[in-house]
mmCIF file of C-alpha atoms in Angstrom:
data_model
loop_
_atom_site.group_PDB
_atom_site.id
_atom_site.type_symbol
_atom_site.label_atom_id
_atom_site.label_comp_id
_atom_site.label_asym_id
_atom_site.label_seq_id
_atom_site.Cartn_x
_atom_site.Cartn_y
_atom_site.Cartn_z
ATOM 1 C CA MET A 1 5.682 -3.422 -11.113
ATOM 2 C CA CYS A 2 4.769 -4.236 -7.497
ATOM 3 C CA GLY A 3 1.681 -5.033 -5.965
ATOM 4 C CA ILE A 4 0.036 -2.782 -3.472
ATOM 5 C CA MET A 5 -3.248 -2.816 -1.506
ATOM 6 C CA GLY A 6 -4.587 -1.422 1.936
ATOM 7 C CA PHE A 7 -7.880 -0.950 4.022
ATOM 8 C CA VAL A 8 -9.363 0.979 6.875
ATOM 9 C CA ALA A 9 -12.152 -0.828 8.528
ATOM 10 C CA THR A 10 -15.665 0.969 9.681
ATOM 11 C CA GLY A 11 -15.113 -1.310 12.867
ATOM 12 C CA ALA A 12 -12.228 -3.330 13.929
ATOM 13 C CA VAL A 13 -11.954 -6.794 11.722
ATOM 14 C CA SER A 14 -13.278 -9.685 13.117
ATOM 15 C CA ARG A 15 -15.203 -11.573 11.001
ATOM 16 C CA HIS A 16 -14.370 -15.072 9.475
ATOM 17 C CA ARG A 17 -14.621 -13.968 6.019
ATOM 18 C CA THR A 18 -13.182 -10.484 6.033
ATOM 19 C CA VAL A 19 -10.369 -12.606 7.087
ATOM 20 C CA MET A 20 -10.595 -15.034 4.841
ATOM 21 C CA PHE A 21 -11.302 -11.522 2.111
ATOM 22 C CA LEU A 22 -7.905 -9.867 2.878
ATOM 23 C CA GLN A 23 -5.763 -12.880 3.049
ATOM 24 C CA ASP A 24 -7.111 -13.575 -0.994
ATOM 25 C CA LEU A 25 -6.518 -10.115 -1.346
ATOM 26 C CA PHE A 26 -3.221 -9.443 0.056
ATOM 27 C CA ALA A 27 -2.286 -13.363 -1.934
ATOM 28 C CA GLY A 28 -3.228 -12.140 -5.187
ATOM 29 C CA ILE A 29 -1.292 -8.810 -4.966
ATOM 30 C CA SER A 30 2.140 -11.263 -5.720
ATOM 31 C CA VAL A 31 0.750 -10.935 -9.352
ATOM 32 C CA ARG A 32 2.507 -7.911 -9.995
ATOM 33 C CA GLY A 33 5.732 -8.978 -8.074
ATOM 34 C CA LYS A 34 6.741 -12.555 -5.607
ATOM 35 C CA ASP A 35 10.469 -11.357 -4.791
ATOM 36 C CA ALA A 36 8.755 -9.835 -1.205
ATOM 37 C CA CYS A 37 6.282 -8.956 0.507
ATOM 38 C CA GLY A 38 5.710 -7.051 3.593
ATOM 39 C CA TYR A 39 2.588 -5.426 5.580
ATOM 40 C CA SER A 40 1.720 -3.389 8.397
ATOM 41 C CA VAL A 41 -1.154 -3.477 10.510
ATOM 42 C CA VAL A 42 -2.965 -1.114 13.133
ATOM 43 C CA LYS A 43 -4.927 -2.985 16.106
ATOM 44 C CA ALA A 44 -7.540 -0.831 17.616
ATOM 45 C CA ASN A 45 -5.177 0.537 19.921
ATOM 46 C CA ASN A 46 -3.079 2.276 17.428
ATOM 47 C CA GLU A 47 -0.164 -0.221 17.706
ATOM 48 C CA MET A 48 1.741 -0.515 14.405
ATOM 49 C CA VAL A 49 3.064 -4.407 13.786
ATOM 50 C CA THR A 50 5.163 -4.931 10.452
ATOM 51 C CA GLU A 51 6.269 -7.292 8.947
ATOM 52 C CA LYS A 52 8.707 -8.011 6.197
ATOM 53 C CA TYR A 53 9.315 -11.090 4.501
ATOM 54 C CA SER A 54 11.497 -12.052 1.239
ATOM 55 C CA ARG A 55 8.730 -14.183 -0.212
ATOM 56 C CA SER A 56 5.792 -14.211 -1.641
ATOM 57 C CA SER A 57 2.761 -12.506 -0.350
ATOM 58 C CA ASP A 58 0.746 -15.696 -1.740
ATOM 59 C CA VAL A 59 2.926 -18.074 0.948
ATOM 60 C CA VAL A 60 2.932 -15.487 3.994
ATOM 61 C CA ALA A 61 -0.943 -14.104 3.286
ATOM 62 C CA TYR A 62 -1.947 -17.740 4.558
ATOM 63 C CA GLY A 63 -0.201 -18.021 7.471
ATOM 64 C CA ASN A 64 -1.278 -18.205 11.155
ATOM 65 C CA LYS A 65 0.596 -15.053 11.802
ATOM 66 C CA PHE A 66 -0.917 -13.027 9.158
ATOM 67 C CA ALA A 67 -3.905 -14.281 10.043
ATOM 68 C CA LYS A 68 -3.152 -13.145 13.761
ATOM 69 C CA ALA A 69 -1.978 -9.985 12.555
ATOM 70 C CA LEU A 70 -5.471 -8.991 11.006
ATOM 71 C CA ASP A 71 -8.140 -10.185 14.236
ATOM 72 C CA GLY A 72 -9.069 -6.729 15.357
ATOM 73 C CA ALA A 73 -7.065 -4.856 12.866
ATOM 74 C CA VAL A 74 -8.876 -1.227 11.906
ATOM 75 C CA ALA A 75 -6.154 -0.567 9.006
ATOM 76 C CA MET A 76 -3.436 -2.267 6.930
ATOM 77 C CA ILE A 77 -1.362 -1.595 4.210
ATOM 78 C CA GLY A 78 0.678 -4.322 2.450
ATOM 79 C CA HIS A 79 3.019 -5.006 -0.527
ATOM 80 C CA ALA A 80 4.395 -7.484 -3.425
ATOM 81 C CA ARG A 81 8.307 -7.052 -4.577
ATOM 82 C CA LEU A 82 9.494 -7.019 -8.143
ATOM 83 C CA ALA A 83 12.820 -6.134 -6.757
ATOM 84 C CA THR A 84 14.243 -3.557 -9.000
ATOM 85 C CA HIS A 85 16.461 -1.112 -6.623
ATOM 86 C CA GLY A 86 18.334 -3.381 -3.898
ATOM 87 C CA SER A 87 17.826 -6.874 -3.051
ATOM 88 C CA PRO A 88 14.677 -8.598 -1.626
ATOM 89 C CA ALA A 89 17.246 -10.912 0.014
ATOM 90 C CA ASP A 90 18.162 -8.055 2.528
ATOM 91 C CA ASN A 91 15.116 -6.666 4.639
ATOM 92 C CA ARG A 92 15.979 -3.585 4.510
ATOM 93 C CA ASN A 93 15.340 -2.743 0.680
ATOM 94 C CA ASN A 94 11.550 -4.472 1.556
ATOM 95 C CA HIS A 95 8.062 -2.335 1.958
ATOM 96 C CA PRO A 96 7.178 -1.146 4.033
ATOM 97 C CA PHE A 97 9.406 1.269 5.047
ATOM 98 C CA VAL A 98 8.613 2.673 8.586
ATOM 99 C CA SER A 99 9.661 6.045 10.081
ATOM 100 C CA ASP A 100 10.652 6.294 13.823
ATOM 101 C CA ASP A 101 7.434 8.457 14.571
ATOM 102 C CA GLY A 102 5.170 6.022 13.295
ATOM 103 C CA ILE A 103 5.005 6.183 9.573
ATOM 104 C CA SER A 104 4.546 3.480 7.073
ATOM 105 C CA VAL A 105 4.439 3.742 3.228
ATOM 106 C CA VAL A 106 4.559 0.970 0.458
ATOM 107 C CA HIS A 107 4.982 1.969 -3.227
ATOM 108 C CA ASN A 108 4.630 0.167 -6.096
ATOM 109 C CA GLY A 109 6.540 2.446 -9.547
ATOM 110 C CA THR A 110 10.518 3.334 -10.142
ATOM 111 C CA LEU A 111 11.765 6.130 -9.157
ATOM 112 C CA TYR A 112 15.045 7.282 -11.822
ATOM 113 C CA ALA A 113 14.596 11.116 -10.694
ATOM 114 C CA PRO A 114 14.486 10.821 -7.110
ATOM 115 C CA PRO A 115 14.052 14.367 -4.638
ATOM 116 C CA LYS A 116 17.736 15.791 -4.660
ATOM 117 C CA LEU A 117 18.984 16.031 -1.014
ATOM 118 C CA LEU A 118 17.388 13.492 0.594
ATOM 119 C CA LYS A 119 19.175 10.480 1.917
ATOM 120 C CA ILE A 120 18.272 6.850 2.129
ATOM 121 C CA THR A 121 19.346 3.649 4.318
ATOM 122 C CA SER A 122 18.749 0.996 1.603
ATOM 123 C CA GLU A 123 19.204 0.277 -1.812
ATOM 124 C CA CYS A 124 15.805 0.798 -2.500
ATOM 125 C CA ASP A 125 14.266 3.672 -4.483
ATOM 126 C CA SER A 126 10.705 3.781 -2.855
ATOM 127 C CA GLU A 127 12.782 4.427 0.874
ATOM 128 C CA TYR A 128 12.536 8.578 -1.319
ATOM 129 C CA ILE A 129 9.394 8.616 -0.745
ATOM 130 C CA LEU A 130 9.174 8.540 3.223
ATOM 131 C CA ARG A 131 11.710 10.535 3.671
ATOM 132 C CA ALA A 132 10.031 13.353 1.337
ATOM 133 C CA ILE A 133 7.091 12.526 3.604
ATOM 134 C CA GLU A 134 9.351 12.578 7.056
ATOM 135 C CA LYS A 135 10.445 16.106 5.464
ATOM 136 C CA TYR A 136 7.589 17.564 3.985
ATOM 137 C CA GLY A 137 4.873 16.089 5.441
ATOM 138 C CA VAL A 138 2.317 13.419 3.291
ATOM 139 C CA ALA A 139 0.451 16.610 1.305
ATOM 140 C CA GLY A 140 3.832 18.331 0.832
ATOM 141 C CA ALA A 141 5.474 15.214 -0.411
ATOM 142 C CA MET A 142 3.317 14.479 -3.324
ATOM 143 C CA ASN A 143 3.423 17.830 -4.605
ATOM 144 C CA LEU A 144 7.484 17.912 -4.710
ATOM 145 C CA PHE A 145 6.535 13.901 -6.284
ATOM 146 C CA LYS A 146 4.607 16.264 -8.632
ATOM 147 C CA ARG A 147 6.752 18.737 -9.518
ATOM 148 C CA ILE A 148 9.606 16.714 -10.502
ATOM 149 C CA ASP A 149 6.927 14.823 -12.979
ATOM 150 C CA THR A 150 6.787 18.061 -14.467
ATOM 151 C CA THR A 151 10.484 19.070 -15.261
ATOM 152 C CA GLN A 152 11.075 15.206 -15.982
ATOM 153 C CA PRO A 153 8.276 13.342 -16.947
ATOM 154 C CA PHE A 154 8.446 9.660 -17.354
ATOM 155 C CA MET A 155 11.103 9.399 -15.234
ATOM 156 C CA ASN A 156 9.063 8.228 -12.360
ATOM 157 C CA ARG A 157 5.971 5.983 -11.392
ATOM 158 C CA TYR A 158 4.696 5.660 -8.407
ATOM 159 C CA ALA A 159 1.593 4.378 -6.218
ATOM 160 C CA VAL A 160 1.621 5.318 -2.728
ATOM 161 C CA LEU A 161 -0.245 4.323 0.478
ATOM 162 C CA GLY A 162 0.790 4.865 3.488
ATOM 163 C CA ILE A 163 -0.600 4.893 7.414
ATOM 164 C CA ASP A 164 -0.051 7.772 9.826
ATOM 165 C CA ARG A 165 -0.317 6.327 13.715
ATOM 166 C CA ILE A 166 0.067 10.423 14.476
ATOM 167 C CA LYS A 167 -3.041 10.981 12.581
ATOM 168 C CA ARG A 168 -5.444 7.796 12.601
ATOM 169 C CA SER A 169 -5.344 7.840 9.005
ATOM 170 C CA LEU A 170 -4.270 5.772 5.446
ATOM 171 C CA PHE A 171 -3.672 7.353 2.799
ATOM 172 C CA SER A 172 -3.003 7.613 -0.594
ATOM 173 C CA PHE A 173 -1.344 9.294 -3.626
ATOM 174 C CA ARG A 174 -0.378 8.370 -7.384
ATOM 175 C CA ASN A 175 1.072 9.773 -10.394
ATOM 176 C CA PRO A 176 -0.643 8.867 -13.734
ATOM 177 C CA GLU A 177 1.461 6.089 -14.759
ATOM 178 C CA SER A 178 0.887 3.831 -11.447
ATOM 179 C CA PRO A 179 -2.649 2.584 -11.330
ATOM 180 C CA LEU A 180 -4.677 2.128 -7.659
ATOM 181 C CA ILE A 181 -8.292 1.821 -7.726
ATOM 182 C CA VAL A 182 -10.552 2.564 -4.046
ATOM 183 C CA ALA A 183 -13.998 0.386 -3.388
ATOM 184 C CA ASP A 184 -16.614 1.077 -0.549
ATOM 185 C CA LEU A 185 -17.522 -2.458 0.869
ATOM 186 C CA SER A 186 -18.720 -1.243 4.056
ATOM 187 C CA SER A 187 -21.990 -2.661 4.042
ATOM 188 C CA SER A 188 -20.513 -5.849 3.099
ATOM 189 C CA LEU A 189 -17.369 -6.132 4.564
ATOM 190 C CA GLY A 190 -17.202 -3.601 6.426
ATOM 191 C CA LEU A 191 -14.093 -2.022 4.491
ATOM 192 C CA THR A 192 -13.069 0.596 2.670
ATOM 193 C CA ILE A 193 -10.353 -1.024 0.356
ATOM 194 C CA PHE A 194 -7.316 0.078 -1.825
ATOM 195 C CA ALA A 195 -5.584 -2.296 -4.657
ATOM 196 C CA SER A 196 -3.447 -1.570 -7.580
ATOM 197 C CA THR A 197 -5.768 -3.400 -9.872
ATOM 198 C CA TYR A 198 -9.713 -4.062 -10.512
ATOM 199 C CA GLU A 199 -9.074 -7.929 -11.409
ATOM 200 C CA ILE A 200 -7.174 -8.611 -8.143
ATOM 201 C CA LEU A 201 -9.712 -6.958 -5.913
ATOM 202 C CA LYS A 202 -12.464 -8.815 -7.591
ATOM 203 C CA GLN A 203 -10.513 -12.464 -7.836
ATOM 204 C CA ALA A 204 -10.033 -11.870 -3.930
ATOM 205 C CA LEU A 205 -13.367 -11.210 -3.096
ATOM 206 C CA ILE A 206 -14.426 -14.926 -5.787
ATOM 207 C CA GLU A 207 -12.166 -16.814 -4.507
ATOM 208 C CA SER A 208 -13.364 -15.713 -0.731
ATOM 209 C CA GLY A 209 -16.294 -16.322 -1.315
ATOM 210 C CA ALA A 210 -17.270 -13.536 0.018
ATOM 211 C CA TRP A 211 -20.053 -10.844 -1.183
ATOM 212 C CA MET A 212 -20.083 -9.737 -4.823
ATOM 213 C CA PRO A 213 -22.552 -7.365 -5.805
ATOM 214 C CA LYS A 214 -23.886 -7.609 -9.897
ATOM 215 C CA ARG A 215 -21.560 -4.287 -10.227
ATOM 216 C CA LEU A 216 -18.515 -3.531 -7.862
ATOM 217 C CA LEU A 217 -18.898 0.323 -7.111
ATOM 218 C CA TYR A 218 -14.621 1.219 -7.625
ATOM 219 C CA ASN A 219 -12.681 4.330 -8.964
ATOM 220 C CA GLU A 220 -9.787 4.518 -9.395
ATOM 221 C CA THR A 221 -7.831 7.181 -7.676
ATOM 222 C CA LYS A 222 -7.405 10.634 -9.329
ATOM 223 C CA PRO A 223 -3.488 11.423 -9.906
ATOM 224 C CA TYR A 224 -2.026 13.823 -7.528
ATOM 225 C CA HIS A 225 -5.051 13.873 -5.274
ATOM 226 C CA LEU A 226 -4.229 13.409 -1.920
ATOM 227 C CA TYR A 227 -6.726 10.395 -0.166
ATOM 228 C CA LYS A 228 -7.150 10.091 3.778
ATOM 229 C CA LEU A 229 -9.209 8.008 5.849
ATOM 230 C CA ARG A 230 -9.075 7.988 9.168
ATOM 231 C CA TYR A 231 -9.358 5.161 11.144
#
């Protein structure tokens, strides 16, 4: 079990309350894993900054480096790791996994039936998702994992968030075994948010003092449905 989160901003992040909320959300996903953490943040000029740490996101979230990364950001994905494959002391095993052509991926779940013939450079099963995307594209990778689920049910668990710098988009997909929600906070914080669970999102909104509607409008993402948001 790991925690993931991400956002696309309707404009570059600048407001203090928005930054505080994102810090609290990144810290909040640590309830699902404290072995390591990491993030990829995209700026308005499409520059992507990726950092990985062999420590918990609730420690990293409130440092100056993360706050600085959020300033002027238009998209982000973040990960809090509960290690199952590969030591978190080796950052090659930690998320995000990033391709040479600017795709960054985080994954919640475990892959006990990874795609055959794909090679990875780390000990972490999550890297197979990035390699599948490199070879087949995002939709092709999702369909590949769906076919594996059909022939080998319950062997894989995955909720995926990624950034594609070439297409300037954030994408997500999952299978029924791993949770992921999406919430429209554009009117209050100028964000569309993805998070592992509603409880994590709600707690971050409360702790940051961000505007909280009487009923937060959110949806569970649909299994085997590809979500793409332009930034």
